[in-house]
Amino acid sequence: MEFLLVVVVKIVIILAFISLGVAYLTYLERKVIGHMQVRLGPMRVGWHGLLQPIADGLKLVIKEDIIPTQSDKLMFILAPVICFLHAFLVYTFIPFDGPKGFWGYGGYISDVNVGLLFIVAIASVGVVGIILGGWASNSKYPLLGSLRSVAQLVSYEVAMGLAIMGPILLAGSLSMVDIVKAQEKMGVWFFVPQIVAFIIYFICGVAETNRAPFDLPEAESELVGGYHTEYSGFRFALYFLAEYANMITVSAIAATVFLGGWLMPFPSILGPYLSFIPGFVWFALKVFFFLFVYLWIRATFPRYRFDQLMAIGWKILLPLAIANLLVTSFIILYLKM
Amino acid sequence: MRMKELVSKVLFVDLIKGLSVTFKSMVSHAVTEQYPKERSKIYERFRGEPRMAVDENGKTKCIACNLCAMNCPVGCITVEAERDPETKKRVLTRYVFDMQRCLFCGFCEEICPVNCIQLTTDYEMSQYDRKDFVLELNELEKGMEKIKYKK
């Protein structure tokens, strides 16, 4: 009974925290990109525009819900829910803190021994939501956007999956908690021995979440809004939340697998002074760093052409990921012998 | 040369250069102006909303010479006058200024022999209705009725 209560409380806390995080990620995006363009971003709603995401959310919720007459109604309604559900389901397996974290209750909802595999699998089910949404709208831009999106996601998932194989080999486990523990035991975070995999993972992560410079599926200048062109109001909000939740997911996986999750940097030097800081703060800082880099990249680089996108994915990242995997496994084999 | 290019591509040299540019601009001060809160400096010779001056008795200074109307490039001024049979002087009966057409060139102000019509430094002249832009003499004397921005 107590176990159930703990899990429910954890789910509620994490769900609330992620929803709020997603809302404030949009605020962060507008602020960071605003400052990078030498302007201020939202300033009017609340102190320095801090209530802006709440106002935006409220606006989306009370907007009229439009379902196009020519659309496939059931699929049209179902698609954003699929997208949203799978974007949030992933957080079940992400360790926000160590097993002793969250004041002894364990800093994660569940630690599955195939955690990373599960996350990658669930994240790719989200693609179904995108293509269903694009198809069910029965309109040309959403269809084109969803086709592009799916082509992009499928081709980058391969390289991404191969890139995270490197750290998995080093850790010898698919469990997220074990991967972090392996980094603690090794004394160095996996982004040092797996720098190639780290870069590949990050580029693929940007492409996976349809962010600039790989934001072809929702290229405003070409496709209006991509797969969610026909969506408005609350259904659009679901897609929007899913997209930003995916950003946080990719950052969280990167922080866990490559940057040591809840671990403290330089524990031998900083350990005595900063040990009072709980692990989830370090984790949040790492995730924040990745999110900032996301926004930074968006403010800096123009969009790729579609053939360039495919060329990068299949001709550069995939061979590199395979080479990295081979080299890593040979080195591990050599060290074991 | 090709080797050099390859190395710079692998090390993301150009991309890092671009990122540093955006980062530098992020830590610099914003150049935008938070309009209703702060306003840029308006200089004395700024040509804004027109006003008609009155003399010490509160009567219009306008002598109905019609020079402003004749000089106006867009013809936004209409002057109506009639001759006073006693003094044999032209007396203003109606003065209409159409703000929708005015291009704020200031020719009317320049030509006015008695400095009656003047362009002020006010520039917030938005209205909800088109007919509110057509100003009569009394409106020109006390200034347009303005819609105040409320937060």
Short mmCIF file of C-alpha atoms in Angstrom, two decimals:
data_model
loop_
_atom_site.label_atom_id
_atom_site.label_comp_id
_atom_site.label_asym_id
_atom_site.label_seq_id
_atom_site.Cartn_x
_atom_site.Cartn_y
_atom_site.Cartn_z
CA MET A 1 0.00 0.00 0.00
CA GLU A 2 2.76 2.37 0.93
CA PHE A 3 4.61 1.43 -2.25
CA LEU A 4 1.56 2.39 -4.33
CA LEU A 5 1.18 5.70 -2.51
CA VAL A 6 4.84 6.56 -3.08
CA VAL A 7 4.58 5.78 -6.77
CA VAL A 8 1.40 7.82 -7.20
CA VAL A 9 2.91 10.79 -5.39
CA LYS A 10 6.02 10.53 -7.53
CA ILE A 11 3.95 10.35 -10.72
CA VAL A 12 1.97 13.42 -9.72
CA ILE A 13 5.09 15.38 -8.81
CA ILE A 14 6.96 14.45 -11.97
CA LEU A 15 3.96 15.03 -14.23
CA ALA A 16 3.33 18.45 -12.70
CA PHE A 17 7.00 19.33 -12.84
CA ILE A 18 7.36 18.28 -16.49
CA SER A 19 4.17 20.09 -17.54
CA LEU A 20 5.37 23.26 -15.85
CA GLY A 21 8.82 22.71 -17.29
CA VAL A 22 7.39 22.40 -20.78
CA ALA A 23 5.38 25.59 -20.32
CA TYR A 24 8.38 27.49 -19.08
CA LEU A 25 10.56 26.01 -21.79
CA THR A 26 8.51 28.02 -24.28
CA TYR A 27 9.14 31.08 -22.13
CA LEU A 28 12.85 30.28 -22.00
CA GLU A 29 12.91 29.83 -25.75
CA ARG A 30 11.30 33.18 -26.39
CA LYS A 31 13.54 34.91 -23.88
CA VAL A 32 16.82 33.33 -25.02
CA ILE A 33 16.12 33.81 -28.71
CA GLY A 34 14.91 37.35 -28.00
CA HIS A 35 18.13 38.24 -26.24
CA MET A 36 20.17 36.61 -28.99
CA GLN A 37 18.38 38.89 -31.45
CA VAL A 38 19.20 41.87 -29.20
CA ARG A 39 15.62 42.38 -28.02
CA LEU A 40 13.92 41.46 -24.76
CA GLY A 41 11.28 38.85 -25.55
CA PRO A 42 8.04 38.73 -23.52
CA MET A 43 7.94 41.56 -20.98
CA ARG A 44 4.30 42.51 -20.39
CA VAL A 45 2.49 39.60 -18.70
CA GLY A 46 3.76 39.49 -15.14
CA TRP A 47 7.25 40.43 -14.02
CA HIS A 48 9.48 40.18 -17.11
CA GLY A 49 6.71 38.22 -18.84
CA LEU A 50 6.87 35.34 -16.36
CA LEU A 51 3.14 34.63 -16.61
CA GLN A 52 3.26 34.51 -20.42
CA PRO A 53 3.18 30.69 -20.74
CA ILE A 54 0.14 30.51 -18.45
CA ALA A 55 -1.65 33.17 -20.50
CA ASP A 56 -0.76 31.30 -23.70
CA GLY A 57 -1.98 28.01 -22.29
CA LEU A 58 -5.22 29.56 -21.11
CA LYS A 59 -5.76 31.07 -24.54
CA LEU A 60 -5.24 27.70 -26.23
CA VAL A 61 -7.63 25.95 -23.87
CA ILE A 62 -10.51 28.38 -24.30
CA LYS A 63 -10.10 28.65 -28.07
CA GLU A 64 -12.73 27.16 -30.36
CA ASP A 65 -12.09 23.53 -31.21
CA ILE A 66 -12.16 23.19 -34.99
CA ILE A 67 -12.33 19.81 -36.72
CA PRO A 68 -12.15 20.11 -40.52
CA THR A 69 -15.27 18.67 -42.20
CA GLN A 70 -13.25 16.59 -44.66
CA SER A 71 -11.05 15.06 -41.97
CA ASP A 72 -11.15 11.58 -40.53
CA LYS A 73 -12.69 12.57 -37.20
CA LEU A 74 -11.65 9.64 -35.03
CA MET A 75 -8.04 9.74 -36.19
CA PHE A 76 -7.97 13.50 -36.03
CA ILE A 77 -8.95 13.37 -32.37
CA LEU A 78 -6.74 10.39 -31.55
CA ALA A 79 -3.49 11.56 -33.16
CA PRO A 80 -2.48 14.35 -30.76
CA VAL A 81 -3.38 12.13 -27.81
CA ILE A 82 -1.02 9.42 -29.08
CA CYS A 83 1.74 11.97 -29.54
CA PHE A 84 1.20 13.50 -26.10
CA LEU A 85 0.86 10.21 -24.28
CA HIS A 86 4.09 8.75 -25.58
CA ALA A 87 6.00 11.96 -25.01
CA PHE A 88 5.04 11.88 -21.33
CA LEU A 89 5.21 8.11 -20.83
CA VAL A 90 8.98 8.20 -21.31
CA TYR A 91 9.45 10.01 -18.00
CA THR A 92 8.59 6.80 -16.17
CA PHE A 93 12.07 5.48 -16.87
CA ILE A 94 14.18 8.58 -16.50
CA PRO A 95 16.14 8.69 -13.23
CA PHE A 96 15.86 12.22 -11.88
CA ASP A 97 17.89 11.22 -8.88
CA GLY A 98 19.75 8.21 -7.54
CA PRO A 99 18.18 5.26 -5.68
CA LYS A 100 18.73 7.21 -2.44
CA GLY A 101 17.35 10.40 -3.95
CA PHE A 102 13.98 12.05 -3.31
CA TRP A 103 14.64 11.67 0.44
CA GLY A 104 15.14 7.94 0.30
CA TYR A 105 12.18 7.06 -1.92
CA GLY A 106 14.25 6.67 -5.11
CA GLY A 107 14.54 9.38 -7.72
CA TYR A 108 12.67 7.57 -10.47
CA ILE A 109 9.27 6.01 -10.98
CA SER A 110 10.61 2.67 -12.16
CA ASP A 111 14.01 1.22 -12.95
CA VAL A 112 13.52 -1.33 -15.71
CA ASN A 113 16.46 -3.44 -16.81
CA VAL A 114 15.73 -2.50 -20.45
CA GLY A 115 15.01 1.15 -19.63
CA LEU A 116 16.92 2.81 -22.45
CA LEU A 117 15.51 0.40 -25.03
CA PHE A 118 12.03 1.10 -23.69
CA ILE A 119 12.53 4.85 -23.94
CA VAL A 120 13.74 4.65 -27.54
CA ALA A 121 10.86 2.33 -28.42
CA ILE A 122 8.18 4.51 -26.83
CA ALA A 123 9.63 7.68 -28.28
CA SER A 124 9.32 6.22 -31.77
CA VAL A 125 5.66 5.35 -31.27
CA GLY A 126 5.11 9.11 -31.09
CA VAL A 127 5.81 9.16 -34.84
CA VAL A 128 2.52 7.36 -35.35
CA GLY A 129 0.72 10.32 -33.81
CA ILE A 130 2.45 12.66 -36.21
CA ILE A 131 1.68 10.74 -39.38
CA LEU A 132 -1.90 10.05 -38.28
CA GLY A 133 -2.42 13.72 -37.56
CA GLY A 134 -1.04 14.73 -40.93
CA TRP A 135 -3.08 12.15 -42.78
CA ALA A 136 -6.33 12.64 -40.88
CA SER A 137 -6.33 16.39 -41.54
CA ASN A 138 -6.95 15.61 -45.22
CA SER A 139 -5.07 18.68 -46.33
CA LYS A 140 -1.92 18.95 -48.40
CA TYR A 141 0.45 20.83 -46.09
CA PRO A 142 -0.11 18.66 -43.04
CA LEU A 143 0.34 15.55 -45.19
CA LEU A 144 3.60 16.84 -46.67
CA GLY A 145 4.78 17.91 -43.24
CA SER A 146 4.00 14.57 -41.66
CA LEU A 147 5.72 12.69 -44.50
CA ARG A 148 8.83 14.78 -44.06
CA SER A 149 8.66 14.37 -40.32
CA VAL A 150 8.38 10.61 -40.47
CA ALA A 151 11.15 10.27 -43.05
CA GLN A 152 13.39 12.37 -40.85
CA LEU A 153 12.54 10.62 -37.60
CA VAL A 154 12.95 7.15 -39.05
CA SER A 155 16.32 7.89 -40.63
CA TYR A 156 17.76 9.65 -37.61
CA GLU A 157 16.50 7.06 -35.17
CA VAL A 158 18.90 4.52 -36.67
CA ALA A 159 21.98 6.62 -36.09
CA MET A 160 20.70 7.65 -32.69
CA GLY A 161 20.12 4.08 -31.61
CA LEU A 162 23.60 3.08 -32.75
CA ALA A 163 25.13 6.09 -31.01
CA ILE A 164 23.73 5.15 -27.61
CA MET A 165 25.01 1.61 -28.10
CA GLY A 166 28.51 2.85 -27.19
CA PRO A 167 27.65 3.93 -23.64
CA ILE A 168 25.53 0.80 -23.24
CA LEU A 169 28.57 -1.32 -24.09
CA LEU A 170 30.66 0.60 -21.56
CA ALA A 171 28.04 0.27 -18.86
CA GLY A 172 27.08 -3.29 -19.75
CA SER A 173 23.46 -2.55 -18.97
CA LEU A 174 20.37 -1.02 -20.52
CA SER A 175 19.02 0.25 -17.22
CA MET A 176 19.28 4.01 -16.89
CA VAL A 177 20.24 3.78 -13.23
CA ASP A 178 22.97 1.22 -13.95
CA ILE A 179 24.37 3.42 -16.72
CA VAL A 180 24.78 6.30 -14.29
CA LYS A 181 26.24 3.97 -11.66
CA ALA A 182 28.74 2.70 -14.22
CA GLN A 183 29.81 6.29 -14.86
CA GLU A 184 30.25 6.80 -11.13
CA LYS A 185 32.34 3.64 -10.90
CA MET A 186 34.43 4.54 -13.94
CA GLY A 187 35.11 7.97 -12.46
CA VAL A 188 34.56 9.71 -15.78
CA TRP A 189 31.33 10.55 -17.55
CA PHE A 190 30.69 8.74 -20.79
CA PHE A 191 30.90 11.81 -22.96
CA VAL A 192 34.70 11.68 -22.60
CA PRO A 193 35.34 8.14 -23.90
CA GLN A 194 32.28 8.34 -26.18
CA ILE A 195 32.71 11.86 -27.57
CA VAL A 196 31.82 10.76 -31.11
CA ALA A 197 28.67 9.01 -29.93
CA PHE A 198 27.82 12.05 -27.84
CA ILE A 199 28.00 14.41 -30.81
CA ILE A 200 26.07 12.01 -33.04
CA TYR A 201 23.44 11.57 -30.35
CA PHE A 202 23.05 15.29 -29.90
CA ILE A 203 22.72 16.02 -33.64
CA CYS A 204 20.23 13.16 -33.99
CA GLY A 205 18.37 14.44 -30.95
CA VAL A 206 17.95 17.84 -32.57
CA ALA A 207 16.66 16.14 -35.72
CA GLU A 208 14.43 13.78 -33.72
CA THR A 209 12.60 16.61 -32.04
CA ASN A 210 12.13 18.55 -35.30
CA ARG A 211 14.09 21.49 -34.03
CA ALA A 212 16.05 24.01 -36.06
CA PRO A 213 18.19 23.54 -38.13
CA PHE A 214 16.36 20.28 -38.88
CA ASP A 215 12.85 21.73 -38.56
CA LEU A 216 11.77 20.83 -42.08
CA PRO A 217 8.54 19.11 -41.00
CA GLU A 218 7.24 22.39 -39.65
CA ALA A 219 9.06 24.79 -41.90
CA GLU A 220 6.85 27.85 -41.51
CA SER A 221 8.04 29.38 -44.75
CA GLU A 222 7.16 26.31 -46.82
CA LEU A 223 4.50 24.28 -45.07
CA VAL A 224 2.53 26.75 -42.95
CA GLY A 225 2.93 24.72 -39.77
CA GLY A 226 3.67 21.17 -40.84
CA TYR A 227 1.63 18.24 -39.57
CA HIS A 228 -0.36 20.36 -37.10
CA THR A 229 -1.52 23.01 -39.58
CA GLU A 230 -5.18 22.04 -39.25
CA TYR A 231 -5.08 21.73 -35.49
CA SER A 232 -6.16 24.51 -33.20
CA GLY A 233 -7.02 25.09 -29.60
CA PHE A 234 -6.52 22.28 -27.14
CA ARG A 235 -5.47 19.67 -29.70
CA PHE A 236 -2.74 21.94 -30.95
CA ALA A 237 -1.66 22.45 -27.35
CA LEU A 238 -1.27 18.67 -27.00
CA TYR A 239 1.04 18.54 -30.03
CA PHE A 240 2.91 21.53 -28.73
CA LEU A 241 3.37 20.00 -25.29
CA ALA A 242 4.48 16.72 -26.86
CA GLU A 243 7.11 18.47 -28.96
CA TYR A 244 8.58 20.34 -26.03
CA ALA A 245 8.34 17.31 -23.76
CA ASN A 246 10.32 15.42 -26.40
CA MET A 247 12.97 18.09 -26.24
CA ILE A 248 13.24 17.61 -22.50
CA THR A 249 13.30 13.83 -22.98
CA VAL A 250 16.18 13.95 -25.43
CA SER A 251 18.06 16.31 -23.13
CA ALA A 252 17.36 14.09 -20.14
CA ILE A 253 18.63 10.99 -21.93
CA ALA A 254 21.73 12.87 -23.01
CA ALA A 255 22.27 14.06 -19.45
CA THR A 256 21.79 10.55 -18.06
CA VAL A 257 23.74 8.55 -20.58
CA PHE A 258 26.57 10.94 -21.39
CA LEU A 259 26.75 13.49 -18.58
CA GLY A 260 26.37 11.30 -15.53
CA GLY A 261 22.71 11.93 -14.63
CA TRP A 262 22.38 12.94 -11.02
CA LEU A 263 26.14 12.76 -10.32
CA MET A 264 28.10 15.77 -9.17
CA PRO A 265 30.95 17.05 -11.36
CA PHE A 266 34.48 16.54 -9.96
CA PRO A 267 33.33 14.74 -6.78
CA SER A 268 36.91 14.54 -5.46
CA ILE A 269 37.35 18.33 -5.55
CA LEU A 270 33.82 19.68 -5.07
CA GLY A 271 32.51 16.75 -3.01
CA PRO A 272 33.17 18.13 0.48
CA TYR A 273 31.66 21.54 -0.34
CA LEU A 274 28.65 20.76 -2.51
CA SER A 275 27.45 17.43 -1.16
CA PHE A 276 24.37 19.10 0.38
CA ILE A 277 22.95 19.71 -3.11
CA PRO A 278 20.50 16.90 -3.98
CA GLY A 279 21.13 14.89 -7.12
CA PHE A 280 18.07 16.08 -9.01
CA VAL A 281 19.47 19.61 -8.98
CA TRP A 282 22.56 18.45 -10.83
CA PHE A 283 20.34 16.52 -13.19
CA ALA A 284 18.15 19.57 -13.81
CA LEU A 285 21.22 21.71 -14.43
CA LYS A 286 22.50 19.26 -17.03
CA VAL A 287 19.13 19.09 -18.75
CA PHE A 288 18.93 22.87 -18.69
CA PHE A 289 22.34 23.07 -20.33
CA PHE A 290 21.17 20.86 -23.21
CA LEU A 291 17.95 22.80 -23.60
CA PHE A 292 19.91 26.03 -23.72
CA VAL A 293 22.14 24.61 -26.46
CA TYR A 294 18.99 23.64 -28.37
CA LEU A 295 17.70 27.20 -28.29
CA TRP A 296 21.14 28.57 -29.00
CA ILE A 297 21.38 26.42 -32.12
CA ARG A 298 17.93 27.51 -33.21
CA ALA A 299 18.88 31.17 -32.91
CA THR A 300 22.08 30.64 -34.89
CA PHE A 301 21.70 28.27 -37.84
CA PRO A 302 19.48 28.41 -40.92
CA ARG A 303 17.47 25.39 -42.01
CA TYR A 304 18.98 22.49 -43.98
CA ARG A 305 17.66 21.42 -47.35
CA PHE A 306 15.85 18.09 -47.34
CA ASP A 307 18.48 16.25 -49.42
CA GLN A 308 21.23 17.64 -47.16
CA LEU A 309 19.29 16.40 -44.16
CA MET A 310 19.05 12.89 -45.56
CA ALA A 311 22.69 12.94 -46.65
CA ILE A 312 23.86 13.92 -43.17
CA GLY A 313 21.74 11.22 -41.59
CA TRP A 314 22.56 8.30 -43.85
CA LYS A 315 25.99 9.14 -45.29
CA ILE A 316 27.76 10.72 -42.32
CA LEU A 317 26.09 10.00 -38.99
CA LEU A 318 25.14 6.36 -39.61
CA PRO A 319 28.63 5.18 -40.79
CA LEU A 320 30.22 7.18 -38.00
CA ALA A 321 27.94 5.60 -35.42
CA ILE A 322 28.70 2.11 -36.74
CA ALA A 323 32.45 2.84 -36.71
CA ASN A 324 32.20 4.16 -33.17
CA LEU A 325 30.33 1.05 -32.10
CA LEU A 326 32.94 -1.24 -33.68
CA VAL A 327 35.89 0.64 -32.19
CA THR A 328 34.28 0.68 -28.75
CA SER A 329 33.53 -3.02 -28.80
CA PHE A 330 37.05 -3.87 -29.98
CA ILE A 331 38.58 -1.80 -27.21
CA ILE A 332 36.34 -3.39 -24.59
CA LEU A 333 37.19 -6.83 -25.93
CA TYR A 334 40.91 -5.99 -25.87
CA LEU A 335 40.74 -4.72 -22.30
CA LYS A 336 38.89 -7.83 -21.18
CA MET A 337 41.52 -10.12 -22.76
CA MET B 1 43.62 22.84 -48.77
CA ARG B 2 41.01 20.07 -48.88
CA MET B 3 42.53 18.52 -45.79
CA LYS B 4 42.21 21.84 -43.98
CA GLU B 5 38.57 22.14 -44.99
CA LEU B 6 37.86 18.62 -43.78
CA VAL B 7 39.49 19.26 -40.42
CA SER B 8 37.56 22.48 -39.90
CA LYS B 9 34.33 20.68 -40.79
CA VAL B 10 35.00 17.84 -38.37
CA LEU B 11 35.84 20.26 -35.57
CA PHE B 12 32.72 22.39 -36.34
CA VAL B 13 34.88 25.52 -36.65
CA ASP B 14 32.34 27.55 -38.62
CA LEU B 15 29.44 26.42 -36.50
CA ILE B 16 31.24 27.40 -33.30
CA LYS B 17 32.05 30.78 -34.83
CA GLY B 18 28.35 31.31 -35.52
CA LEU B 19 27.39 30.20 -32.02
CA SER B 20 29.86 32.63 -30.50
CA VAL B 21 28.29 35.49 -32.47
CA THR B 22 24.82 34.74 -31.11
CA PHE B 23 26.15 34.26 -27.60
CA LYS B 24 27.89 37.62 -27.70
CA SER B 25 24.70 39.33 -28.81
CA MET B 26 22.79 37.55 -26.05
CA VAL B 27 24.91 39.07 -23.30
CA SER B 28 24.81 42.52 -24.92
CA HIS B 29 22.07 44.99 -24.07
CA ALA B 30 18.81 44.94 -26.00
CA VAL B 31 18.41 47.79 -28.46
CA THR B 32 14.62 47.73 -28.52
CA GLU B 33 12.46 50.31 -26.79
CA GLN B 34 9.66 49.18 -24.45
CA TYR B 35 7.23 51.53 -26.13
CA PRO B 36 4.34 52.43 -23.85
CA LYS B 37 6.68 52.38 -20.86
CA GLU B 38 9.60 54.24 -22.35
CA ARG B 39 9.56 56.59 -25.31
CA SER B 40 12.34 57.78 -27.51
CA LYS B 41 13.28 61.47 -27.35
CA ILE B 42 11.10 63.72 -29.50
CA TYR B 43 12.90 66.75 -30.90
CA GLU B 44 11.45 70.24 -30.92
CA ARG B 45 10.98 70.41 -34.66
CA PHE B 46 9.11 67.10 -34.81
CA ARG B 47 5.98 67.41 -36.94
CA GLY B 48 3.07 65.76 -35.18
CA GLU B 49 -0.55 66.51 -34.43
CA PRO B 50 -1.74 69.94 -35.74
CA ARG B 51 -3.12 72.60 -33.40
CA MET B 52 -4.74 75.98 -34.03
CA ALA B 53 -3.53 78.79 -31.77
CA VAL B 54 -5.86 81.23 -30.04
CA ASP B 55 -5.22 84.83 -29.03
CA GLU B 56 -5.38 86.19 -25.45
CA ASN B 57 -9.18 86.55 -25.67
CA GLY B 58 -9.58 82.91 -26.56
CA LYS B 59 -10.52 83.69 -30.13
CA THR B 60 -8.90 82.01 -33.09
CA LYS B 61 -5.87 83.67 -34.59
CA CYS B 62 -6.86 82.44 -38.03
CA ILE B 63 -7.53 85.22 -40.55
CA ALA B 64 -9.05 82.84 -43.13
CA CYS B 65 -6.42 83.70 -45.71
CA ASN B 66 -6.73 80.19 -47.18
CA LEU B 67 -2.96 79.95 -47.70
CA CYS B 68 -2.67 76.71 -45.72
CA ALA B 69 -5.40 75.06 -47.76
CA MET B 70 -3.83 76.22 -51.02
CA ASN B 71 -0.38 75.06 -49.95
CA CYS B 72 -1.41 71.66 -48.70
CA PRO B 73 -0.04 69.01 -51.09
CA VAL B 74 -2.79 66.53 -50.28
CA GLY B 75 -5.61 69.02 -49.82
CA CYS B 76 -6.57 67.93 -46.34
CA ILE B 77 -7.49 71.43 -45.14
CA THR B 78 -10.82 73.12 -45.93
CA VAL B 79 -11.29 76.78 -45.01
CA GLU B 80 -14.74 78.36 -45.21
CA ALA B 81 -15.08 82.11 -44.63
CA GLU B 82 -17.40 85.02 -45.30
CA ARG B 83 -16.81 88.76 -45.50
CA ASP B 84 -17.90 90.85 -42.54
CA PRO B 85 -19.95 93.69 -44.09
CA GLU B 86 -18.87 96.19 -41.39
CA THR B 87 -15.10 95.69 -41.17
CA LYS B 88 -14.78 94.38 -44.74
CA LYS B 89 -12.58 91.56 -43.37
CA ARG B 90 -12.83 87.84 -44.04
CA VAL B 91 -14.10 85.95 -40.99
CA LEU B 92 -13.59 82.23 -40.51
CA THR B 93 -16.81 80.23 -40.42
CA ARG B 94 -15.51 76.69 -40.62
CA TYR B 95 -12.10 75.03 -40.58
CA VAL B 96 -11.79 71.31 -41.25
CA PHE B 97 -8.59 69.32 -41.01
CA ASP B 98 -8.67 65.74 -42.31
CA MET B 99 -6.02 63.82 -40.36
CA GLN B 100 -6.40 60.72 -42.49
CA ARG B 101 -4.82 62.46 -45.46
CA CYS B 102 -2.32 64.69 -43.69
CA LEU B 103 1.29 63.73 -44.44
CA PHE B 104 2.83 65.96 -41.77
CA CYS B 105 4.94 67.96 -44.23
CA GLY B 106 4.52 71.15 -42.21
CA PHE B 107 3.87 73.41 -45.21
CA CYS B 108 0.73 74.83 -43.57
CA GLU B 109 2.71 75.76 -40.49
CA GLU B 110 5.42 77.37 -42.60
CA ILE B 111 3.10 79.45 -44.73
CA CYS B 112 0.74 80.66 -42.00
CA PRO B 113 1.24 84.43 -41.73
CA VAL B 114 -0.11 84.66 -38.16
CA ASN B 115 1.43 81.42 -36.78
CA CYS B 116 -2.04 80.05 -36.16
CA ILE B 117 -1.70 76.46 -37.35
CA GLN B 118 1.19 74.66 -35.73
CA LEU B 119 2.38 71.08 -35.67
CA THR B 120 2.95 69.83 -32.12
CA THR B 121 5.19 67.02 -30.92
CA ASP B 122 2.28 64.67 -30.08
CA TYR B 123 2.32 61.54 -32.18
CA GLU B 124 -0.17 59.18 -30.53
CA MET B 125 -3.22 59.88 -32.65
CA SER B 126 -4.96 56.55 -33.06
CA GLN B 127 -8.76 56.45 -33.02
CA TYR B 128 -11.38 53.76 -33.23
CA ASP B 129 -13.47 55.49 -35.90
CA ARG B 130 -12.51 57.11 -39.18
CA LYS B 131 -14.77 60.08 -38.60
CA ASP B 132 -12.83 60.96 -35.45
CA PHE B 133 -9.90 61.87 -37.67
CA VAL B 134 -11.75 64.74 -39.31
CA LEU B 135 -11.09 67.62 -36.94
CA GLU B 136 -13.16 70.79 -36.63
CA LEU B 137 -11.83 74.11 -35.38
CA ASN B 138 -12.73 73.57 -31.70
CA GLU B 139 -11.04 70.16 -31.71
CA LEU B 140 -7.97 71.66 -33.33
CA GLU B 141 -7.83 74.35 -30.68
CA LYS B 142 -7.94 72.08 -27.66
CA GLY B 143 -6.30 69.09 -29.31
CA MET B 144 -7.66 65.77 -30.46
CA GLU B 145 -9.46 63.59 -27.94
CA LYS B 146 -7.07 60.72 -27.38
CA ILE B 147 -7.61 57.14 -26.45
CA LYS B 148 -5.44 56.44 -23.46
CA TYR B 149 -3.65 53.10 -23.29
CA LYS B 150 -4.62 51.21 -20.17
CA LYS B 151 -2.58 48.29 -18.96
#
